[in-house]
């Protein structure tokens, strides 16, 4: 099923054909990527465009609410982004597709970090690490540096950035979410 395949047009690079029908690189350490479908969709080339588009649409919906000022709309957008990405990337474990045994014990971010191909996914990983700073700075700017908005948005930023630090992978604070 997931057998390595050597293609001459890929320079003899070992590839694995997964159940999803795509190809995955062998990686820097020579291990064949078995194409965890729960992690590989994030490292596709169109992911960044999709992510920014979804963020913009959600922000426009929040901004269209007449009872929210622009500064509160940016703060709500930032906090919603932080809460959703923390839950989906760093709290929820497992995979919707039960093909990888280790996926039941790992979060989405840990599964994505396990992909060995450093060339294809490094841009998307860096994007996901750096993107939370954009809504943070925009919300601070639109709130005219209000202290309440600053601390709310800083909390959201830390909730998104700290779990993505390489040394924190697999760490469970106070034993929460360890099972």
mmCIF file of N, CA and C in Angstrom, residues 12-147:
data_model
loop_
_atom_site.group_PDB
_atom_site.id
_atom_site.type_symbol
_atom_site.label_atom_id
_atom_site.label_comp_id
_atom_site.label_asym_id
_atom_site.label_seq_id
_atom_site.Cartn_x
_atom_site.Cartn_y
_atom_site.Cartn_z
ATOM 1 N N UNK A 12 15.854 10.307 -8.703
ATOM 2 C CA UNK A 12 16.083 9.116 -7.917
ATOM 3 C C UNK A 12 15.616 9.247 -6.477
ATOM 4 N N UNK A 13 14.883 10.279 -6.178
ATOM 5 C CA UNK A 13 14.401 10.508 -4.815
ATOM 6 C C UNK A 13 13.326 9.487 -4.483
ATOM 7 N N UNK A 14 13.423 8.895 -3.278
ATOM 8 C CA UNK A 14 12.429 7.912 -2.866
ATOM 9 C C UNK A 14 11.129 8.615 -2.529
ATOM 10 N N UNK A 15 10.056 8.107 -3.078
ATOM 11 C CA UNK A 15 8.741 8.677 -2.833
ATOM 12 C C UNK A 15 7.810 7.592 -2.330
ATOM 13 N N UNK A 16 6.813 7.989 -1.585
ATOM 14 C CA UNK A 16 5.811 7.040 -1.110
ATOM 15 C C UNK A 16 4.458 7.445 -1.661
ATOM 16 N N UNK A 17 3.745 6.474 -2.192
ATOM 17 C CA UNK A 17 2.397 6.742 -2.666
ATOM 18 C C UNK A 17 1.457 6.361 -1.539
ATOM 19 N N UNK A 18 0.734 7.332 -1.055
ATOM 20 C CA UNK A 18 -0.178 7.100 0.068
ATOM 21 C C UNK A 18 -1.577 6.789 -0.403
ATOM 22 N N UNK A 19 -2.456 6.555 0.541
ATOM 23 C CA UNK A 19 -3.846 6.244 0.230
ATOM 24 C C UNK A 19 -4.585 7.437 -0.356
ATOM 25 N N UNK A 20 -4.087 8.646 -0.086
ATOM 26 C CA UNK A 20 -4.750 9.834 -0.591
ATOM 27 C C UNK A 20 -4.371 10.109 -2.046
ATOM 28 N N UNK A 21 -3.439 9.343 -2.595
ATOM 29 C CA UNK A 21 -3.108 9.461 -3.998
ATOM 30 C C UNK A 21 -2.016 10.476 -4.313
ATOM 31 N N UNK A 22 -1.363 11.038 -3.333
ATOM 32 C CA UNK A 22 -0.334 12.029 -3.588
ATOM 33 C C UNK A 22 1.051 11.450 -3.408
ATOM 34 N N UNK A 23 2.042 12.300 -3.575
ATOM 35 C CA UNK A 23 3.422 11.890 -3.397
ATOM 36 C C UNK A 23 4.012 12.663 -2.237
ATOM 37 N N UNK A 24 4.922 12.047 -1.503
ATOM 38 C CA UNK A 24 5.594 12.731 -0.393
ATOM 39 C C UNK A 24 7.081 12.515 -0.494
ATOM 40 N N UNK A 25 7.846 13.513 -0.128
ATOM 41 C CA UNK A 25 9.296 13.423 -0.200
ATOM 42 C C UNK A 25 9.854 12.515 0.873
ATOM 43 N N UNK A 26 11.082 12.072 0.656
ATOM 44 C CA UNK A 26 11.690 11.155 1.605
ATOM 45 C C UNK A 26 12.272 11.866 2.806
ATOM 46 N N UNK A 27 12.575 13.139 2.679
ATOM 47 C CA UNK A 27 13.047 13.894 3.833
ATOM 48 C C UNK A 27 14.549 13.940 3.954
ATOM 49 N N UNK A 28 14.993 14.749 4.889
ATOM 50 C CA UNK A 28 16.421 14.983 5.060
ATOM 51 C C UNK A 28 17.127 13.798 5.683
ATOM 52 N N UNK A 29 16.457 13.022 6.516
ATOM 53 C CA UNK A 29 17.107 11.914 7.207
ATOM 54 C C UNK A 29 16.922 10.594 6.475
ATOM 55 N N UNK A 30 16.340 10.623 5.286
ATOM 56 C CA UNK A 30 16.217 9.423 4.497
ATOM 57 C C UNK A 30 15.013 8.559 4.831
ATOM 58 N N UNK A 31 14.165 8.978 5.760
ATOM 59 C CA UNK A 31 12.986 8.194 6.116
ATOM 60 C C UNK A 31 11.878 8.479 5.115
ATOM 61 N N UNK A 32 11.191 7.460 4.687
ATOM 62 C CA UNK A 32 10.111 7.638 3.732
ATOM 63 C C UNK A 32 8.905 8.230 4.446
ATOM 64 N N UNK A 33 8.376 9.304 3.895
ATOM 65 C CA UNK A 33 7.176 9.934 4.433
ATOM 66 C C UNK A 33 5.982 9.086 4.018
ATOM 67 N N UNK A 34 5.230 8.576 4.978
ATOM 68 C CA UNK A 34 4.094 7.722 4.659
ATOM 69 C C UNK A 34 2.820 8.521 4.448
ATOM 70 N N UNK A 35 2.935 9.811 4.277
ATOM 71 C CA UNK A 35 1.821 10.687 3.941
ATOM 72 C C UNK A 35 0.681 10.614 4.943
ATOM 73 N N UNK A 36 0.918 11.123 6.096
ATOM 74 C CA UNK A 36 -0.150 11.270 7.067
ATOM 75 C C UNK A 36 -1.102 12.327 6.518
ATOM 76 N N UNK A 37 -2.296 11.936 6.098
ATOM 77 C CA UNK A 37 -3.197 12.913 5.475
ATOM 78 C C UNK A 37 -3.645 13.994 6.444
ATOM 79 N N UNK A 38 -3.522 13.763 7.736
ATOM 80 C CA UNK A 38 -3.893 14.773 8.721
ATOM 81 C C UNK A 38 -2.860 15.883 8.792
ATOM 82 N N UNK A 39 -1.647 15.635 8.347
ATOM 83 C CA UNK A 39 -0.588 16.640 8.413
ATOM 84 C C UNK A 39 -0.215 17.194 7.047
ATOM 85 N N UNK A 40 -0.349 16.431 6.002
ATOM 86 C CA UNK A 40 0.148 16.870 4.698
ATOM 87 C C UNK A 40 -0.709 17.944 4.050
ATOM 88 N N UNK A 41 -1.977 18.065 4.402
ATOM 89 C CA UNK A 41 -2.800 19.107 3.776
ATOM 90 C C UNK A 41 -2.322 20.494 4.189
ATOM 91 N N UNK A 42 -1.682 20.596 5.346
ATOM 92 C CA UNK A 42 -1.201 21.895 5.817
ATOM 93 C C UNK A 42 0.044 22.331 5.055
ATOM 94 N N UNK A 43 0.827 21.406 4.572
ATOM 95 C CA UNK A 43 2.069 21.757 3.897
ATOM 96 C C UNK A 43 1.897 21.873 2.387
ATOM 97 N N UNK A 44 0.683 21.828 1.894
ATOM 98 C CA UNK A 44 0.435 22.036 0.468
ATOM 99 C C UNK A 44 0.611 23.507 0.110
ATOM 100 N N UNK A 45 0.872 23.762 -1.159
ATOM 101 C CA UNK A 45 1.198 25.121 -1.591
ATOM 102 C C UNK A 45 0.033 26.097 -1.439
ATOM 103 N N UNK A 46 -1.198 25.668 -1.542
ATOM 104 C CA UNK A 46 -2.328 26.580 -1.448
ATOM 105 C C UNK A 46 -2.808 26.856 -0.041
ATOM 106 N N UNK A 47 -2.180 26.244 0.955
ATOM 107 C CA UNK A 47 -2.646 26.390 2.331
ATOM 108 C C UNK A 47 -2.563 27.825 2.829
ATOM 109 N N UNK A 48 -1.476 28.521 2.530
ATOM 110 C CA UNK A 48 -1.290 29.888 3.024
ATOM 111 C C UNK A 48 -2.375 30.800 2.473
ATOM 112 N N UNK A 49 -2.680 30.686 1.202
ATOM 113 C CA UNK A 49 -3.740 31.505 0.586
ATOM 114 C C UNK A 49 -5.082 31.187 1.236
ATOM 115 N N UNK A 50 -5.373 29.911 1.417
ATOM 116 C CA UNK A 50 -6.627 29.500 2.055
ATOM 117 C C UNK A 50 -6.721 30.048 3.474
ATOM 118 N N UNK A 51 -5.653 29.952 4.231
ATOM 119 C CA UNK A 51 -5.624 30.394 5.629
ATOM 120 C C UNK A 51 -5.888 31.896 5.732
ATOM 121 N N UNK A 52 -5.200 32.678 4.911
ATOM 122 C CA UNK A 52 -5.393 34.126 4.913
ATOM 123 C C UNK A 52 -6.814 34.466 4.467
ATOM 124 N N UNK A 53 -7.323 33.740 3.473
ATOM 125 C CA UNK A 53 -8.690 33.984 3.005
ATOM 126 C C UNK A 53 -9.737 33.715 4.075
ATOM 127 N N UNK A 54 -9.601 32.607 4.788
ATOM 128 C CA UNK A 54 -10.544 32.283 5.866
ATOM 129 C C UNK A 54 -10.443 33.320 6.978
ATOM 130 N N UNK A 55 -9.226 33.715 7.322
ATOM 131 C CA UNK A 55 -9.042 34.739 8.354
ATOM 132 C C UNK A 55 -9.715 36.050 7.941
ATOM 133 N N UNK A 56 -9.524 36.463 6.695
ATOM 134 C CA UNK A 56 -10.106 37.716 6.213
ATOM 135 C C UNK A 56 -11.632 37.655 6.211
ATOM 136 N N UNK A 57 -12.202 36.531 5.787
ATOM 137 C CA UNK A 57 -13.659 36.393 5.770
ATOM 138 C C UNK A 57 -14.223 36.445 7.176
ATOM 139 N N UNK A 58 -13.591 35.736 8.108
ATOM 140 C CA UNK A 58 -14.050 35.761 9.501
ATOM 141 C C UNK A 58 -13.938 37.173 10.070
ATOM 142 N N UNK A 59 -12.852 37.859 9.760
ATOM 143 C CA UNK A 59 -12.707 39.231 10.252
ATOM 144 C C UNK A 59 -13.782 40.144 9.667
ATOM 145 N N UNK A 60 -14.092 40.008 8.394
ATOM 146 C CA UNK A 60 -15.131 40.845 7.782
ATOM 147 C C UNK A 60 -16.501 40.570 8.393
ATOM 148 N N UNK A 61 -16.772 39.309 8.712
ATOM 149 C CA UNK A 61 -18.045 38.978 9.366
ATOM 150 C C UNK A 61 -18.100 39.622 10.749
ATOM 151 N N UNK A 62 -17.022 39.529 11.506
ATOM 152 C CA UNK A 62 -16.985 40.141 12.841
ATOM 153 C C UNK A 62 -17.048 41.662 12.727
ATOM 154 N N UNK A 63 -16.361 42.212 11.739
ATOM 155 C CA UNK A 63 -16.351 43.663 11.541
ATOM 156 C C UNK A 63 -17.731 44.185 11.137
ATOM 157 N N UNK A 64 -18.531 43.354 10.502
ATOM 158 C CA UNK A 64 -19.862 43.797 10.063
ATOM 159 C C UNK A 64 -20.888 43.829 11.197
ATOM 160 N N UNK A 65 -20.522 43.343 12.355
ATOM 161 C CA UNK A 65 -21.448 43.385 13.490
ATOM 162 C C UNK A 65 -21.551 44.822 13.988
ATOM 163 N N UNK A 66 -22.767 45.389 13.984
ATOM 164 C CA UNK A 66 -22.896 46.821 14.275
ATOM 165 C C UNK A 66 -22.593 47.207 15.725
ATOM 166 N N UNK A 67 -22.628 46.279 16.636
ATOM 167 C CA UNK A 67 -22.393 46.604 18.041
ATOM 168 C C UNK A 67 -20.923 46.556 18.430
ATOM 169 N N UNK A 68 -20.039 46.215 17.501
ATOM 170 C CA UNK A 68 -18.598 46.170 17.780
ATOM 171 C C UNK A 68 -17.892 47.328 17.089
ATOM 172 N N UNK A 69 -17.052 48.014 17.843
ATOM 173 C CA UNK A 69 -16.212 49.044 17.226
ATOM 174 C C UNK A 69 -15.088 48.338 16.456
ATOM 175 N N UNK A 70 -14.340 49.096 15.684
ATOM 176 C CA UNK A 70 -13.243 48.515 14.909
ATOM 177 C C UNK A 70 -12.175 47.912 15.823
ATOM 178 N N UNK A 71 -11.886 48.588 16.914
ATOM 179 C CA UNK A 71 -10.864 48.056 17.827
ATOM 180 C C UNK A 71 -11.330 46.757 18.476
ATOM 181 N N UNK A 72 -12.608 46.682 18.853
ATOM 182 C CA UNK A 72 -13.115 45.444 19.438
ATOM 183 C C UNK A 72 -13.250 44.350 18.380
ATOM 184 N N UNK A 73 -13.545 44.726 17.148
ATOM 185 C CA UNK A 73 -13.622 43.725 16.074
ATOM 186 C C UNK A 73 -12.263 43.066 15.854
ATOM 187 N N UNK A 74 -11.191 43.868 15.856
ATOM 188 C CA UNK A 74 -9.853 43.291 15.705
ATOM 189 C C UNK A 74 -9.478 42.436 16.903
ATOM 190 N N UNK A 75 -9.847 42.881 18.100
ATOM 191 C CA UNK A 75 -9.535 42.101 19.300
ATOM 192 C C UNK A 75 -10.300 40.788 19.305
ATOM 193 N N UNK A 76 -11.581 40.825 18.944
ATOM 194 C CA UNK A 76 -12.373 39.589 18.888
ATOM 195 C C UNK A 76 -11.831 38.660 17.810
ATOM 196 N N UNK A 77 -11.450 39.215 16.672
ATOM 197 C CA UNK A 77 -10.871 38.390 15.605
ATOM 198 C C UNK A 77 -9.581 37.731 16.076
ATOM 199 N N UNK A 78 -8.727 38.493 16.724
ATOM 200 C CA UNK A 78 -7.463 37.946 17.215
ATOM 201 C C UNK A 78 -7.699 36.861 18.262
ATOM 202 N N UNK A 79 -8.605 37.118 19.212
ATOM 203 C CA UNK A 79 -8.872 36.126 20.254
ATOM 204 C C UNK A 79 -9.546 34.875 19.687
ATOM 205 N N UNK A 80 -10.443 35.061 18.725
ATOM 206 C CA UNK A 80 -11.080 33.899 18.085
ATOM 207 C C UNK A 80 -10.042 33.085 17.319
ATOM 208 N N UNK A 81 -9.173 33.771 16.584
ATOM 209 C CA UNK A 81 -8.107 33.078 15.854
ATOM 210 C C UNK A 81 -7.213 32.310 16.819
ATOM 211 N N UNK A 82 -6.851 32.949 17.923
ATOM 212 C CA UNK A 82 -5.979 32.301 18.903
ATOM 213 C C UNK A 82 -6.644 31.078 19.519
ATOM 214 N N UNK A 83 -7.900 31.212 19.901
ATOM 215 C CA UNK A 83 -8.606 30.101 20.536
ATOM 216 C C UNK A 83 -8.789 28.931 19.573
ATOM 217 N N UNK A 84 -9.192 29.235 18.342
ATOM 218 C CA UNK A 84 -9.432 28.160 17.368
ATOM 219 C C UNK A 84 -8.131 27.458 16.990
ATOM 220 N N UNK A 85 -7.073 28.228 16.721
ATOM 221 C CA UNK A 85 -5.817 27.576 16.338
ATOM 222 C C UNK A 85 -5.198 26.823 17.506
ATOM 223 N N UNK A 86 -5.323 27.337 18.729
ATOM 224 C CA UNK A 86 -4.803 26.592 19.871
ATOM 225 C C UNK A 86 -5.535 25.263 20.013
ATOM 226 N N UNK A 87 -6.852 25.298 19.905
ATOM 227 C CA UNK A 87 -7.621 24.060 20.049
ATOM 228 C C UNK A 87 -7.306 23.074 18.915
ATOM 229 N N UNK A 88 -7.329 23.543 17.678
ATOM 230 C CA UNK A 88 -7.144 22.636 16.540
ATOM 231 C C UNK A 88 -5.700 22.154 16.382
ATOM 232 N N UNK A 89 -4.718 23.014 16.644
ATOM 233 C CA UNK A 89 -3.323 22.633 16.426
ATOM 234 C C UNK A 89 -2.640 22.063 17.659
ATOM 235 N N UNK A 90 -3.027 22.510 18.861
ATOM 236 C CA UNK A 90 -2.238 22.178 20.040
ATOM 237 C C UNK A 90 -3.005 21.470 21.146
ATOM 238 N N UNK A 91 -4.292 21.267 21.009
ATOM 239 C CA UNK A 91 -5.052 20.603 22.060
ATOM 240 C C UNK A 91 -5.668 19.296 21.564
ATOM 241 N N UNK A 92 -6.385 19.350 20.467
ATOM 242 C CA UNK A 92 -7.065 18.177 19.945
ATOM 243 C C UNK A 92 -6.037 17.185 19.405
ATOM 244 N N UNK A 93 -6.194 15.929 19.802
ATOM 245 C CA UNK A 93 -5.276 14.878 19.365
ATOM 246 C C UNK A 93 -5.996 13.942 18.407
ATOM 247 N N UNK A 94 -5.193 13.238 17.643
ATOM 248 C CA UNK A 94 -5.751 12.238 16.752
ATOM 249 C C UNK A 94 -5.858 12.736 15.325
ATOM 250 N N UNK A 95 -6.479 11.911 14.508
ATOM 251 C CA UNK A 95 -6.653 12.224 13.096
ATOM 252 C C UNK A 95 -8.028 11.758 12.649
ATOM 253 N N UNK A 96 -8.665 12.519 11.760
ATOM 254 C CA UNK A 96 -9.956 12.067 11.256
ATOM 255 C C UNK A 96 -9.843 10.834 10.365
ATOM 256 N N UNK A 97 -8.644 10.613 9.823
ATOM 257 C CA UNK A 97 -8.397 9.452 8.975
ATOM 258 C C UNK A 97 -7.535 8.479 9.775
ATOM 259 N N UNK A 98 -8.066 7.329 10.175
ATOM 260 C CA UNK A 98 -7.302 6.412 11.045
ATOM 261 C C UNK A 98 -6.278 5.576 10.294
ATOM 262 N N UNK A 99 -5.270 6.235 9.703
ATOM 263 C CA UNK A 99 -4.261 5.502 8.952
ATOM 264 C C UNK A 99 -2.920 5.439 9.671
ATOM 265 N N UNK A 100 -2.658 6.373 10.533
ATOM 266 C CA UNK A 100 -1.375 6.436 11.221
ATOM 267 C C UNK A 100 -1.607 6.137 12.695
ATOM 268 N N UNK A 101 -0.933 5.112 13.234
ATOM 269 C CA UNK A 101 -1.158 4.717 14.629
ATOM 270 C C UNK A 101 -0.728 5.795 15.613
ATOM 271 N N UNK A 102 0.418 6.431 15.387
ATOM 272 C CA UNK A 102 0.919 7.438 16.318
ATOM 273 C C UNK A 102 0.066 8.694 16.334
ATOM 274 N N UNK A 103 -0.775 8.886 15.333
ATOM 275 C CA UNK A 103 -1.572 10.108 15.234
ATOM 276 C C UNK A 103 -2.579 10.225 16.365
ATOM 277 N N UNK A 104 -2.945 9.129 16.997
ATOM 278 C CA UNK A 104 -3.911 9.202 18.091
ATOM 279 C C UNK A 104 -3.316 9.815 19.346
ATOM 280 N N UNK A 105 -1.985 9.844 19.436
ATOM 281 C CA UNK A 105 -1.316 10.369 20.617
ATOM 282 C C UNK A 105 -0.732 11.753 20.399
ATOM 283 N N UNK A 106 -0.798 12.270 19.186
ATOM 284 C CA UNK A 106 -0.159 13.534 18.850
ATOM 285 C C UNK A 106 -1.182 14.582 18.443
ATOM 286 N N UNK A 107 -0.834 15.840 18.697
ATOM 287 C CA UNK A 107 -1.666 16.945 18.241
ATOM 288 C C UNK A 107 -1.387 17.201 16.762
ATOM 289 N N UNK A 108 -2.179 18.055 16.161
ATOM 290 C CA UNK A 108 -1.989 18.397 14.747
ATOM 291 C C UNK A 108 -0.594 18.974 14.512
ATOM 292 N N UNK A 109 -0.142 19.854 15.383
ATOM 293 C CA UNK A 109 1.177 20.472 15.221
ATOM 294 C C UNK A 109 2.283 19.428 15.327
ATOM 295 N N UNK A 110 2.156 18.499 16.264
ATOM 296 C CA UNK A 110 3.171 17.458 16.421
ATOM 297 C C UNK A 110 3.190 16.537 15.205
ATOM 298 N N UNK A 111 2.028 16.246 14.637
ATOM 299 C CA UNK A 111 1.982 15.427 13.427
ATOM 300 C C UNK A 111 2.620 16.166 12.264
ATOM 301 N N UNK A 112 2.372 17.462 12.171
ATOM 302 C CA UNK A 112 2.945 18.245 11.088
ATOM 303 C C UNK A 112 4.458 18.358 11.248
ATOM 304 N N UNK A 113 4.940 18.489 12.478
ATOM 305 C CA UNK A 113 6.374 18.593 12.706
ATOM 306 C C UNK A 113 7.091 17.268 12.423
ATOM 307 N N UNK A 114 6.352 16.171 12.419
ATOM 308 C CA UNK A 114 6.961 14.864 12.160
ATOM 309 C C UNK A 114 7.251 14.645 10.683
ATOM 310 N N UNK A 115 6.724 15.487 9.823
ATOM 311 C CA UNK A 115 7.006 15.346 8.392
ATOM 312 C C UNK A 115 8.466 15.724 8.172
ATOM 313 N N UNK A 116 9.173 14.884 7.457
ATOM 314 C CA UNK A 116 10.614 15.059 7.313
ATOM 315 C C UNK A 116 11.025 16.013 6.209
ATOM 316 N N UNK A 117 10.154 16.313 5.283
ATOM 317 C CA UNK A 117 10.534 17.118 4.126
ATOM 318 C C UNK A 117 10.682 18.582 4.543
ATOM 319 N N UNK A 118 11.920 19.014 4.774
ATOM 320 C CA UNK A 118 12.169 20.371 5.250
ATOM 321 C C UNK A 118 11.980 21.425 4.164
ATOM 322 N N UNK A 119 12.047 21.057 2.902
ATOM 323 C CA UNK A 119 11.953 22.072 1.859
ATOM 324 C C UNK A 119 10.501 22.460 1.578
ATOM 325 N N UNK A 120 9.608 21.499 1.528
ATOM 326 C CA UNK A 120 8.230 21.787 1.125
ATOM 327 C C UNK A 120 7.405 22.426 2.224
ATOM 328 N N UNK A 121 7.656 22.069 3.460
ATOM 329 C CA UNK A 121 6.762 22.540 4.508
ATOM 330 C C UNK A 121 7.374 23.583 5.421
ATOM 331 N N UNK A 122 8.619 23.950 5.242
ATOM 332 C CA UNK A 122 9.216 24.907 6.159
ATOM 333 C C UNK A 122 8.554 26.276 6.036
ATOM 334 N N UNK A 123 8.175 26.689 4.830
ATOM 335 C CA UNK A 123 7.511 27.981 4.652
ATOM 336 C C UNK A 123 6.166 27.986 5.383
ATOM 337 N N UNK A 124 5.377 26.936 5.265
ATOM 338 C CA UNK A 124 4.081 26.895 5.925
ATOM 339 C C UNK A 124 4.224 26.844 7.443
ATOM 340 N N UNK A 125 5.218 26.132 7.937
ATOM 341 C CA UNK A 125 5.460 26.099 9.382
ATOM 342 C C UNK A 125 5.851 27.483 9.893
ATOM 343 N N UNK A 126 6.739 28.154 9.177
ATOM 344 C CA UNK A 126 7.139 29.503 9.573
ATOM 345 C C UNK A 126 5.952 30.456 9.489
ATOM 346 N N UNK A 127 5.144 30.294 8.459
ATOM 347 C CA UNK A 127 3.949 31.130 8.321
ATOM 348 C C UNK A 127 3.030 30.954 9.527
ATOM 349 N N UNK A 128 2.781 29.705 9.914
ATOM 350 C CA UNK A 128 1.905 29.451 11.059
ATOM 351 C C UNK A 128 2.513 29.946 12.371
ATOM 352 N N UNK A 129 3.819 29.985 12.444
ATOM 353 C CA UNK A 129 4.475 30.497 13.645
ATOM 354 C C UNK A 129 4.431 32.019 13.699
ATOM 355 N N UNK A 130 4.527 32.670 12.558
ATOM 356 C CA UNK A 130 4.618 34.131 12.528
ATOM 357 C C UNK A 130 3.276 34.828 12.310
ATOM 358 N N UNK A 131 2.308 34.176 11.698
ATOM 359 C CA UNK A 131 1.046 34.838 11.369
ATOM 360 C C UNK A 131 0.326 35.423 12.582
ATOM 361 N N UNK A 132 0.299 34.788 13.757
ATOM 362 C CA UNK A 132 -0.421 35.385 14.891
ATOM 363 C C UNK A 132 0.075 36.774 15.288
ATOM 364 N N UNK A 133 1.289 37.143 14.900
ATOM 365 C CA UNK A 133 1.763 38.483 15.229
ATOM 366 C C UNK A 133 1.066 39.558 14.405
ATOM 367 N N UNK A 134 0.605 39.203 13.198
ATOM 368 C CA UNK A 134 -0.067 40.187 12.339
ATOM 369 C C UNK A 134 -1.374 40.666 12.960
ATOM 370 N N UNK A 135 -2.312 39.775 13.329
ATOM 371 C CA UNK A 135 -3.529 40.298 13.977
ATOM 372 C C UNK A 135 -3.250 40.959 15.322
ATOM 373 N N UNK A 136 -2.203 40.510 16.008
ATOM 374 C CA UNK A 136 -1.844 41.151 17.274
ATOM 375 C C UNK A 136 -1.480 42.611 17.044
ATOM 376 N N UNK A 137 -0.555 42.876 16.114
ATOM 377 C CA UNK A 137 -0.140 44.256 15.861
ATOM 378 C C UNK A 137 -1.265 45.091 15.260
ATOM 379 N N UNK A 138 -2.075 44.485 14.388
ATOM 380 C CA UNK A 138 -3.205 45.229 13.821
ATOM 381 C C UNK A 138 -4.230 45.594 14.895
ATOM 382 N N UNK A 139 -4.513 44.676 15.792
ATOM 383 C CA UNK A 139 -5.483 44.972 16.843
ATOM 384 C C UNK A 139 -4.948 46.022 17.816
ATOM 385 N N UNK A 140 -3.667 46.004 18.085
ATOM 386 C CA UNK A 140 -3.066 47.027 18.952
ATOM 387 C C UNK A 140 -3.116 48.387 18.253
ATOM 388 N N UNK A 141 -2.816 48.394 16.974
ATOM 389 C CA UNK A 141 -2.841 49.649 16.224
ATOM 390 C C UNK A 141 -4.252 50.231 16.159
ATOM 391 N N UNK A 142 -5.246 49.405 15.846
ATOM 392 C CA UNK A 142 -6.621 49.896 15.730
ATOM 393 C C UNK A 142 -7.233 50.251 17.081
ATOM 394 N N UNK A 143 -6.710 49.714 18.165
ATOM 395 C CA UNK A 143 -7.229 50.066 19.491
ATOM 396 C C UNK A 143 -6.500 51.268 20.076
ATOM 397 N N UNK A 144 -5.607 51.862 19.309
ATOM 398 C CA UNK A 144 -4.828 53.028 19.715
ATOM 399 C C UNK A 144 -4.055 52.757 21.012
ATOM 400 N N UNK A 145 -3.502 51.558 21.094
ATOM 401 C CA UNK A 145 -2.627 51.138 22.191
ATOM 402 C C UNK A 145 -3.321 51.154 23.550
ATOM 403 N N UNK A 146 -4.581 50.794 23.563
ATOM 404 C CA UNK A 146 -5.353 50.687 24.800
ATOM 405 C C UNK A 146 -4.818 49.511 25.616
ATOM 406 N N UNK A 147 -4.664 49.712 26.922
ATOM 407 C CA UNK A 147 -4.091 48.670 27.782
ATOM 408 C C UNK A 147 -4.949 47.415 27.839
#
